[in-house]
mmCIF file of C-alpha atoms in Angstrom:
data_model
loop_
_atom_site.group_PDB
_atom_site.id
_atom_site.type_symbol
_atom_site.label_atom_id
_atom_site.label_comp_id
_atom_site.label_asym_id
_atom_site.label_seq_id
_atom_site.Cartn_x
_atom_site.Cartn_y
_atom_site.Cartn_z
ATOM 1 C CA MET A 1 -3.188 53.045 -22.433
ATOM 2 C CA THR A 2 -3.201 50.022 -20.135
ATOM 3 C CA THR A 3 -4.669 49.150 -16.770
ATOM 4 C CA GLN A 4 -3.026 46.175 -15.160
ATOM 5 C CA ALA A 5 -2.254 44.066 -12.159
ATOM 6 C CA PRO A 6 1.431 44.439 -11.142
ATOM 7 C CA ALA A 7 2.398 40.826 -11.885
ATOM 8 C CA PHE A 8 1.954 41.114 -15.641
ATOM 9 C CA ALA A 9 3.032 43.655 -18.264
ATOM 10 C CA LEU A 10 3.099 44.085 -22.028
ATOM 11 C CA ASP A 11 5.469 46.465 -23.776
ATOM 12 C CA TYR A 12 4.486 48.090 -27.043
ATOM 13 C CA VAL A 13 6.818 47.144 -29.913
ATOM 14 C CA LYS A 14 5.475 48.694 -33.114
ATOM 15 C CA THR A 15 2.623 49.026 -35.576
ATOM 16 C CA ILE A 16 2.542 47.545 -39.074
ATOM 17 C CA GLY A 17 0.005 48.710 -41.606
ATOM 18 C CA ILE A 18 -1.542 51.393 -43.708
ATOM 19 C CA VAL A 19 -4.815 51.336 -45.598
ATOM 20 C CA THR A 20 -4.150 50.399 -49.192
ATOM 21 C CA ALA A 21 -5.599 52.539 -51.955
ATOM 22 C CA ALA A 22 -4.818 49.808 -54.470
ATOM 23 C CA PHE A 23 -6.152 46.290 -54.811
ATOM 24 C CA SER A 24 -2.760 44.694 -54.204
ATOM 25 C CA GLY A 25 0.644 45.429 -52.768
ATOM 26 C CA ARG A 26 1.762 46.907 -49.476
ATOM 27 C CA GLY A 27 -1.011 47.783 -47.067
ATOM 28 C CA PHE A 28 -4.098 46.135 -45.557
ATOM 29 C CA SER A 29 -7.820 46.287 -46.301
ATOM 30 C CA ASN A 30 -9.999 45.506 -43.261
ATOM 31 C CA PRO A 31 -7.738 42.712 -42.007
ATOM 32 C CA TYR A 32 -9.563 39.984 -40.104
ATOM 33 C CA ASP A 33 -6.886 37.569 -38.964
ATOM 34 C CA ALA A 34 -3.144 36.915 -38.952
ATOM 35 C CA ALA A 35 -0.690 34.077 -38.447
ATOM 36 C CA VAL A 36 3.070 34.061 -37.854
ATOM 37 C CA GLY A 37 5.285 31.433 -39.437
ATOM 38 C CA ALA A 38 8.321 29.785 -37.885
ATOM 39 C CA ASP A 39 10.519 31.876 -40.166
ATOM 40 C CA GLY A 40 8.982 35.124 -38.900
ATOM 41 C CA ARG A 41 6.758 35.812 -41.884
ATOM 42 C CA ILE A 42 3.494 37.492 -40.914
ATOM 43 C CA PHE A 43 0.441 36.417 -42.910
ATOM 44 C CA VAL A 44 -2.453 38.908 -42.788
ATOM 45 C CA LEU A 45 -5.918 37.995 -44.066
ATOM 46 C CA ASN A 46 -7.632 40.970 -45.728
ATOM 47 C CA ARG A 47 -11.421 40.612 -45.772
ATOM 48 C CA CYS A 48 -12.302 44.031 -47.216
ATOM 49 C CA ASP A 49 -15.816 44.121 -48.739
ATOM 50 C CA PRO A 50 -17.477 42.694 -51.866
ATOM 51 C CA ASP A 51 -17.366 46.075 -53.648
ATOM 52 C CA ARG A 52 -13.564 45.971 -53.445
ATOM 53 C CA ALA A 53 -13.231 42.254 -54.010
ATOM 54 C CA PRO A 54 -9.781 42.393 -55.684
ATOM 55 C CA ALA A 55 -8.344 43.646 -52.379
ATOM 56 C CA ILE A 56 -9.467 40.465 -50.576
ATOM 57 C CA ARG A 57 -6.256 38.457 -50.191
ATOM 58 C CA VAL A 58 -3.563 37.210 -47.821
ATOM 59 C CA GLY A 59 -0.603 39.588 -47.607
ATOM 60 C CA ILE A 60 2.818 38.548 -46.308
ATOM 61 C CA CYS A 61 5.310 40.801 -44.534
ATOM 62 C CA ASN A 62 7.831 40.570 -41.698
ATOM 63 C CA LEU A 63 8.589 42.423 -38.503
ATOM 64 C CA ASP A 64 10.917 44.779 -40.401
ATOM 65 C CA GLU A 65 7.907 45.699 -42.570
ATOM 66 C CA GLU A 66 9.286 44.226 -45.748
ATOM 67 C CA TYR A 67 6.338 43.322 -47.986
ATOM 68 C CA LEU A 68 7.006 39.800 -49.229
ATOM 69 C CA GLY A 69 4.027 39.053 -51.445
ATOM 70 C CA GLU A 70 0.403 37.977 -51.379
ATOM 71 C CA PHE A 71 -1.899 35.187 -52.489
ATOM 72 C CA GLY A 72 -5.558 34.356 -52.848
ATOM 73 C CA GLY A 73 -8.164 36.639 -54.300
ATOM 74 C CA GLY A 74 -11.678 37.869 -53.763
ATOM 75 C CA GLY A 75 -14.920 37.906 -55.646
ATOM 76 C CA GLY A 76 -15.467 34.314 -56.667
ATOM 77 C CA SER A 77 -15.737 30.656 -55.782
ATOM 78 C CA GLY A 78 -12.892 29.350 -57.919
ATOM 79 C CA ASP A 79 -9.696 27.751 -56.693
ATOM 80 C CA GLY A 80 -7.918 30.107 -54.297
ATOM 81 C CA GLN A 81 -10.741 32.650 -54.242
ATOM 82 C CA PHE A 82 -12.691 34.076 -51.300
ATOM 83 C CA VAL A 83 -15.918 35.970 -50.736
ATOM 84 C CA TRP A 84 -16.146 36.495 -46.946
ATOM 85 C CA PRO A 85 -12.909 35.102 -45.484
ATOM 86 C CA VAL A 86 -12.773 35.020 -41.693
ATOM 87 C CA GLY A 87 -10.022 32.844 -40.186
ATOM 88 C CA LEU A 88 -6.426 31.951 -41.009
ATOM 89 C CA ALA A 89 -4.189 29.235 -39.568
ATOM 90 C CA LEU A 90 -0.795 27.740 -40.368
ATOM 91 C CA ASP A 91 0.131 24.118 -39.706
ATOM 92 C CA SER A 92 3.591 22.693 -38.952
ATOM 93 C CA ARG A 93 4.467 22.660 -42.653
ATOM 94 C CA GLU A 94 3.285 26.259 -42.990
ATOM 95 C CA ARG A 95 0.345 25.317 -45.124
ATOM 96 C CA ALA A 96 -2.184 28.117 -44.820
ATOM 97 C CA TYR A 97 -5.865 27.352 -44.188
ATOM 98 C CA VAL A 98 -8.478 30.082 -44.765
ATOM 99 C CA THR A 99 -12.141 29.800 -43.778
ATOM 100 C CA ASP A 100 -14.874 31.468 -45.825
ATOM 101 C CA GLU A 101 -18.236 31.973 -44.133
ATOM 102 C CA TYR A 102 -20.034 32.702 -47.409
ATOM 103 C CA LEU A 103 -18.660 29.755 -49.381
ATOM 104 C CA HIS A 104 -18.847 27.471 -46.289
ATOM 105 C CA ARG A 105 -15.429 26.004 -46.957
ATOM 106 C CA VAL A 106 -11.739 25.930 -46.114
ATOM 107 C CA THR A 107 -9.124 26.764 -48.755
ATOM 108 C CA VAL A 108 -5.574 25.423 -48.423
ATOM 109 C CA PHE A 109 -2.359 26.975 -49.770
ATOM 110 C CA ASP A 110 1.282 25.977 -49.475
ATOM 111 C CA GLY A 111 3.861 28.184 -47.745
ATOM 112 C CA SER A 112 4.520 30.138 -50.925
ATOM 113 C CA GLY A 113 0.839 30.832 -51.501
ATOM 114 C CA ALA A 114 0.141 28.267 -54.217
ATOM 115 C CA PHE A 115 -3.376 26.814 -54.128
ATOM 116 C CA LEU A 116 -3.499 23.206 -52.886
ATOM 117 C CA ALA A 117 -7.093 22.280 -52.130
ATOM 118 C CA LYS A 118 -10.501 23.344 -50.910
ATOM 119 C CA TRP A 119 -12.952 21.404 -48.788
ATOM 120 C CA GLY A 120 -16.284 21.873 -47.066
ATOM 121 C CA VAL A 121 -19.951 21.201 -47.792
ATOM 122 C CA HIS A 122 -22.738 23.539 -46.681
ATOM 123 C CA GLY A 123 -25.089 21.979 -44.156
ATOM 124 C CA SER A 124 -25.600 20.937 -40.554
ATOM 125 C CA GLY A 125 -24.638 17.264 -40.665
ATOM 126 C CA GLU A 126 -21.366 15.802 -39.398
ATOM 127 C CA GLY A 127 -18.491 17.372 -41.286
ATOM 128 C CA GLN A 128 -20.699 19.965 -42.964
ATOM 129 C CA LEU A 129 -20.225 23.693 -42.395
ATOM 130 C CA ASP A 130 -22.458 26.721 -42.049
ATOM 131 C CA GLY A 131 -20.451 29.924 -41.765
ATOM 132 C CA PRO A 132 -17.021 28.611 -40.692
ATOM 133 C CA ALA A 133 -15.073 31.251 -38.738
ATOM 134 C CA GLY A 134 -12.044 30.624 -36.511
ATOM 135 C CA ILE A 135 -9.596 27.856 -37.367
ATOM 136 C CA ALA A 136 -6.573 26.408 -35.552
ATOM 137 C CA ALA A 137 -4.157 23.532 -36.203
ATOM 138 C CA ASP A 138 -3.096 21.081 -33.485
ATOM 139 C CA ALA A 139 0.289 19.391 -33.086
ATOM 140 C CA ASP A 140 -0.713 16.690 -35.590
ATOM 141 C CA ASP A 141 -1.894 19.237 -38.164
ATOM 142 C CA ASN A 142 -5.544 18.404 -37.614
ATOM 143 C CA LEU A 143 -7.826 21.431 -37.963
ATOM 144 C CA TYR A 144 -10.363 22.647 -35.427
ATOM 145 C CA VAL A 145 -12.978 24.809 -37.154
ATOM 146 C CA VAL A 146 -15.553 27.030 -35.473
ATOM 147 C CA ASP A 147 -18.813 26.255 -37.267
ATOM 148 C CA GLN A 148 -20.538 29.439 -36.157
ATOM 149 C CA ASN A 149 -24.076 29.098 -37.522
ATOM 150 C CA ASN A 150 -24.239 25.481 -36.351
ATOM 151 C CA ALA A 151 -23.005 26.586 -32.893
ATOM 152 C CA ARG A 152 -20.290 23.964 -32.680
ATOM 153 C CA VAL A 153 -16.625 23.109 -33.155
ATOM 154 C CA GLN A 154 -15.549 20.414 -35.595
ATOM 155 C CA LYS A 155 -12.215 18.667 -35.973
ATOM 156 C CA PHE A 156 -10.929 17.649 -39.415
ATOM 157 C CA SER A 157 -7.871 15.981 -40.854
ATOM 158 C CA PRO A 158 -5.626 18.206 -43.005
ATOM 159 C CA ASP A 159 -7.503 16.820 -46.035
ATOM 160 C CA GLY A 160 -10.874 17.829 -44.624
ATOM 161 C CA GLU A 161 -12.045 14.461 -43.337
ATOM 162 C CA TYR A 162 -14.367 14.759 -40.334
ATOM 163 C CA ILE A 163 -12.971 13.433 -37.030
ATOM 164 C CA LEU A 164 -15.248 14.731 -34.261
ATOM 165 C CA GLY A 165 -17.365 17.662 -33.162
ATOM 166 C CA TRP A 166 -19.217 19.132 -30.213
ATOM 167 C CA GLY A 167 -21.539 21.927 -29.197
ATOM 168 C CA LYS A 168 -25.053 23.187 -29.790
ATOM 169 C CA ASN A 169 -26.868 26.480 -29.574
ATOM 170 C CA GLY A 170 -27.341 27.735 -26.038
ATOM 171 C CA ALA A 171 -25.713 29.377 -23.039
ATOM 172 C CA GLY A 172 -24.858 26.341 -20.917
ATOM 173 C CA GLU A 173 -21.506 24.634 -20.486
ATOM 174 C CA GLY A 174 -20.254 23.462 -23.862
ATOM 175 C CA GLU A 175 -22.973 25.359 -25.708
ATOM 176 C CA PHE A 176 -22.361 28.301 -28.043
ATOM 177 C CA SER A 177 -24.049 31.333 -29.538
ATOM 178 C CA LEU A 178 -22.332 32.480 -32.734
ATOM 179 C CA PRO A 179 -18.835 31.339 -31.674
ATOM 180 C CA TRP A 180 -15.966 32.979 -33.569
ATOM 181 C CA GLY A 181 -12.273 32.575 -32.664
ATOM 182 C CA ILE A 182 -10.390 29.465 -31.556
ATOM 183 C CA GLU A 183 -6.975 28.563 -30.126
ATOM 184 C CA ILE A 184 -5.133 25.394 -29.139
ATOM 185 C CA ASP A 185 -2.537 25.614 -26.369
ATOM 186 C CA SER A 186 0.676 23.623 -26.030
ATOM 187 C CA ALA A 187 -1.128 20.898 -24.048
ATOM 188 C CA GLY A 188 -3.823 20.520 -26.692
ATOM 189 C CA TYR A 189 -6.636 22.286 -24.844
ATOM 190 C CA VAL A 190 -9.073 24.144 -27.067
ATOM 191 C CA TYR A 191 -10.264 27.694 -26.327
ATOM 192 C CA VAL A 192 -13.278 29.184 -28.094
ATOM 193 C CA ALA A 193 -14.373 32.824 -28.189
ATOM 194 C CA ASP A 194 -18.100 32.368 -27.604
ATOM 195 C CA TRP A 195 -19.090 35.689 -29.203
ATOM 196 C CA ARG A 196 -22.734 36.201 -28.365
ATOM 197 C CA ASN A 197 -22.384 34.579 -24.922
ATOM 198 C CA ASP A 198 -19.623 37.092 -24.052
ATOM 199 C CA ARG A 199 -17.206 34.468 -22.773
ATOM 200 C CA VAL A 200 -14.309 32.157 -23.587
ATOM 201 C CA GLN A 201 -14.751 28.427 -23.059
ATOM 202 C CA LYS A 202 -11.957 25.883 -22.591
ATOM 203 C CA PHE A 203 -12.211 22.218 -23.656
ATOM 204 C CA THR A 204 -10.124 19.070 -23.805
ATOM 205 C CA PRO A 205 -8.930 18.033 -27.280
ATOM 206 C CA GLY A 206 -11.946 15.723 -27.439
ATOM 207 C CA GLY A 207 -14.450 18.463 -26.629
ATOM 208 C CA GLU A 208 -15.068 17.918 -22.920
ATOM 209 C CA PHE A 209 -15.866 21.154 -21.098
ATOM 210 C CA VAL A 210 -13.126 22.379 -18.730
ATOM 211 C CA ALA A 211 -13.819 26.015 -17.822
ATOM 212 C CA SER A 212 -15.574 29.223 -18.789
ATOM 213 C CA TYR A 213 -14.045 32.692 -18.474
ATOM 214 C CA GLY A 214 -15.813 36.038 -18.561
ATOM 215 C CA GLY A 215 -19.437 36.970 -18.979
ATOM 216 C CA PRO A 216 -21.154 40.102 -20.300
ATOM 217 C CA GLY A 217 -19.888 43.502 -19.198
ATOM 218 C CA ASP A 218 -17.046 45.978 -19.395
ATOM 219 C CA GLY A 219 -15.355 45.317 -16.065
ATOM 220 C CA ASP A 220 -12.117 43.457 -15.486
ATOM 221 C CA GLY A 221 -12.361 39.973 -16.954
ATOM 222 C CA ARG A 222 -15.785 40.655 -18.489
ATOM 223 C CA PHE A 223 -16.331 40.733 -22.236
ATOM 224 C CA ARG A 224 -18.592 42.251 -24.821
ATOM 225 C CA ARG A 225 -18.594 40.119 -27.988
ATOM 226 C CA PRO A 226 -15.126 38.511 -27.814
ATOM 227 C CA SER A 227 -13.942 37.623 -31.309
ATOM 228 C CA SER A 228 -10.578 35.908 -30.849
ATOM 229 C CA VAL A 229 -8.431 34.154 -28.261
ATOM 230 C CA ALA A 230 -4.732 33.283 -28.070
ATOM 231 C CA VAL A 231 -2.665 31.444 -25.442
ATOM 232 C CA ASP A 232 1.068 31.849 -24.863
ATOM 233 C CA ALA A 233 3.630 29.259 -23.784
ATOM 234 C CA GLU A 234 3.032 29.994 -20.085
ATOM 235 C CA GLY A 235 -0.731 29.628 -20.382
ATOM 236 C CA TYR A 236 -1.720 33.303 -20.339
ATOM 237 C CA VAL A 237 -4.930 33.864 -22.281
ATOM 238 C CA TYR A 238 -5.311 36.886 -24.603
ATOM 239 C CA VAL A 239 -8.831 37.861 -25.654
ATOM 240 C CA ALA A 240 -9.858 40.281 -28.398
ATOM 241 C CA ASP A 241 -12.675 41.992 -26.498
ATOM 242 C CA TRP A 242 -14.149 43.329 -29.725
ATOM 243 C CA GLY A 243 -17.253 45.036 -28.348
ATOM 244 C CA ASN A 244 -15.259 46.838 -25.658
ATOM 245 C CA GLU A 245 -12.564 47.884 -28.203
ATOM 246 C CA GLN A 246 -9.759 46.368 -26.142
ATOM 247 C CA VAL A 247 -7.652 43.300 -25.464
ATOM 248 C CA GLN A 248 -7.811 41.584 -22.088
ATOM 249 C CA VAL A 249 -5.272 39.160 -20.663
ATOM 250 C CA LEU A 250 -6.168 36.410 -18.195
ATOM 251 C CA GLY A 251 -3.841 34.231 -16.164
ATOM 252 C CA PRO A 252 -3.658 30.467 -16.700
ATOM 253 C CA ASP A 253 -6.333 30.128 -13.988
ATOM 254 C CA GLY A 254 -8.605 32.652 -15.702
ATOM 255 C CA SER A 255 -7.787 35.513 -13.333
ATOM 256 C CA PHE A 256 -7.745 39.027 -14.753
ATOM 257 C CA GLN A 257 -4.274 40.373 -15.516
ATOM 258 C CA LEU A 258 -4.453 43.346 -17.874
ATOM 259 C CA LYS A 259 -6.570 45.521 -20.158
ATOM 260 C CA LEU A 260 -4.935 46.984 -23.246
ATOM 261 C CA ARG A 261 -6.560 49.815 -25.240
ATOM 262 C CA GLY A 262 -3.789 50.292 -27.806
ATOM 263 C CA GLN A 263 -0.939 52.738 -28.274
ATOM 264 C CA ALA A 264 -0.199 52.689 -31.985
ATOM 265 C CA THR A 265 2.423 54.839 -33.643
ATOM 266 C CA LEU A 266 2.880 55.339 -37.375
ATOM 267 C CA SER A 267 4.197 52.329 -39.221
ATOM 268 C CA LYS A 268 7.247 52.439 -41.457
ATOM 269 C CA TRP A 269 4.873 52.216 -44.424
ATOM 270 C CA ALA A 270 2.981 55.299 -43.236
ATOM 271 C CA ASP A 271 6.206 57.230 -42.623
ATOM 272 C CA GLU A 272 7.345 56.490 -46.163
ATOM 273 C CA TYR A 273 3.978 57.573 -47.563
ATOM 274 C CA TYR A 274 4.045 60.888 -45.698
ATOM 275 C CA ALA A 275 7.635 61.509 -46.769
ATOM 276 C CA VAL A 276 6.455 61.834 -50.374
ATOM 277 C CA ASN A 277 3.133 63.475 -49.441
ATOM 278 C CA PRO A 278 4.187 66.282 -47.084
ATOM 279 C CA GLU A 279 0.923 68.196 -47.483
ATOM 280 C CA GLU A 280 -0.999 65.232 -46.042
ATOM 281 C CA LYS A 281 1.526 64.953 -43.212
ATOM 282 C CA ALA A 282 0.960 68.642 -42.413
ATOM 283 C CA GLU A 283 -2.804 68.074 -42.269
ATOM 284 C CA ARG A 284 -2.286 65.100 -39.997
ATOM 285 C CA ASP A 285 -0.077 67.126 -37.668
ATOM 286 C CA ARG A 286 -2.831 69.744 -37.373
ATOM 287 C CA ALA A 287 -5.506 67.144 -36.657
ATOM 288 C CA GLN A 288 -6.534 66.237 -33.125
ATOM 289 C CA MET A 289 -5.675 62.543 -33.023
ATOM 290 C CA VAL A 290 -6.433 62.195 -29.278
ATOM 291 C CA PRO A 291 -9.456 64.444 -28.697
ATOM 292 C CA ASP A 292 -11.199 65.259 -25.444
ATOM 293 C CA LEU A 293 -14.650 63.891 -26.146
ATOM 294 C CA PRO A 294 -17.932 64.951 -24.521
ATOM 295 C CA GLU A 295 -19.574 62.537 -22.117
ATOM 296 C CA HIS A 296 -22.209 61.327 -24.591
ATOM 297 C CA LEU A 297 -19.440 60.122 -26.929
ATOM 298 C CA LYS A 298 -17.412 58.186 -24.381
ATOM 299 C CA ALA A 299 -18.749 54.739 -25.212
ATOM 300 C CA PRO A 300 -15.898 52.405 -26.266
ATOM 301 C CA TYR A 301 -16.775 52.536 -29.970
ATOM 302 C CA HIS A 302 -16.892 56.333 -30.099
ATOM 303 C CA VAL A 303 -13.673 56.748 -28.112
ATOM 304 C CA SER A 304 -11.777 54.279 -30.263
ATOM 305 C CA SER A 305 -13.103 55.680 -33.536
ATOM 306 C CA GLN A 306 -11.841 59.152 -32.578
ATOM 307 C CA THR A 307 -8.590 58.225 -30.788
ATOM 308 C CA GLU A 308 -6.072 57.077 -33.327
ATOM 309 C CA PRO A 309 -3.586 55.219 -31.075
ATOM 310 C CA TYR A 310 -6.389 53.053 -29.647
ATOM 311 C CA PHE A 311 -7.661 49.771 -31.071
ATOM 312 C CA TRP A 312 -10.679 50.200 -33.323
ATOM 313 C CA GLY A 313 -12.153 46.870 -34.284
ATOM 314 C CA PRO A 314 -9.617 44.560 -32.562
ATOM 315 C CA VAL A 315 -10.832 41.429 -34.294
ATOM 316 C CA SER A 316 -7.946 38.969 -33.826
ATOM 317 C CA VAL A 317 -5.093 38.206 -31.446
ATOM 318 C CA LYS A 318 -2.141 35.901 -32.093
ATOM 319 C CA VAL A 319 1.024 35.069 -30.102
ATOM 320 C CA ASP A 320 4.273 34.005 -31.783
ATOM 321 C CA ALA A 321 7.104 31.796 -30.549
ATOM 322 C CA GLN A 322 8.951 34.836 -29.143
ATOM 323 C CA GLN A 323 5.945 35.726 -26.952
ATOM 324 C CA ARG A 324 4.993 38.694 -29.102
ATOM 325 C CA LEU A 325 1.311 39.581 -29.247
ATOM 326 C CA TYR A 326 -0.214 40.662 -32.570
ATOM 327 C CA VAL A 327 -3.503 42.577 -32.427
ATOM 328 C CA VAL A 328 -5.298 42.855 -35.779
ATOM 329 C CA GLU A 329 -7.439 45.994 -36.134
ATOM 330 C CA SER A 330 -10.003 45.720 -38.892
ATOM 331 C CA ASN A 331 -11.185 49.330 -38.825
ATOM 332 C CA ARG A 332 -7.726 50.921 -38.891
ATOM 333 C CA HIS A 333 -6.145 48.463 -41.310
ATOM 334 C CA ARG A 334 -3.153 47.662 -39.132
ATOM 335 C CA VAL A 335 -1.539 45.286 -36.657
ATOM 336 C CA GLN A 336 -0.227 46.445 -33.283
ATOM 337 C CA ILE A 337 2.548 44.334 -31.760
ATOM 338 C CA TYR A 338 3.450 43.917 -28.084
ATOM 339 C CA ARG A 339 5.898 41.782 -26.115
ATOM 340 C CA LYS A 340 5.401 40.246 -22.688
ATOM 341 C CA ARG A 341 7.899 41.635 -20.217
#
């Protein structure tokens, strides 16, 4: 379901994903972020939970739903391991950078998933990290990292050397409260999903405040705990409005354009699963996947948790070079894909 202004539209393309019952292989486990390579490979960061640590990994697939492999692993602090991974970014050489808010570090892999390096020191000084979350690479392959518990953004070289930083705890211009997602547009401007302040802030590459979009609420252009932000080639801003269980799109000037609730269909992976498990498919067909809920259960969380096509836990948004939007749903272990008309 969408509500939109007439000047902007998104068409649903497909859904990729199914919850994995195994610790590896095809399927997702509470995915938290995604990135799309120049060759069309889709990298999906699976956060899962500590009790299922072997399922914490980065899975690779493509738009045709071919599963191409995986890398990284959960449950430890060794090379290539994660505990609470949050953000994923690719640079121009398709090196993959993964933040870990528990280990307070960034882990680097090459395009095939081989471990390259890890960097980050826990603390609040320049270049130190406390709960790193969103991460994005600029045109020179420098990394902007959301340092959530320090309420700031820091810029690093690809090798983890500190370059600059800005922000402090608060609700004023250039201040943050548990910031989460980050994006860099084609002109180098930096957008930050300021989670607890219910807004998105825009900055110059050097950290000078430019604009603020949103504010608390569930109306058009208002957010409740935004977790991620993406910007397309024309400057349209996509926001994972996590607390409202939706995605909102703003124009380049910050004007409201569209609300998207989700319209998922079964993925190819799910179709193949049901083909060999017809009894489960029959149970699914009998289930009420779009129920008519009573008034006391019509809060966004309750509606999304009971309405299978809708987003439930839309934690990340990404836009690829073909203007396709990828919405990562943590609670339904899938990615919904849309294209701008």
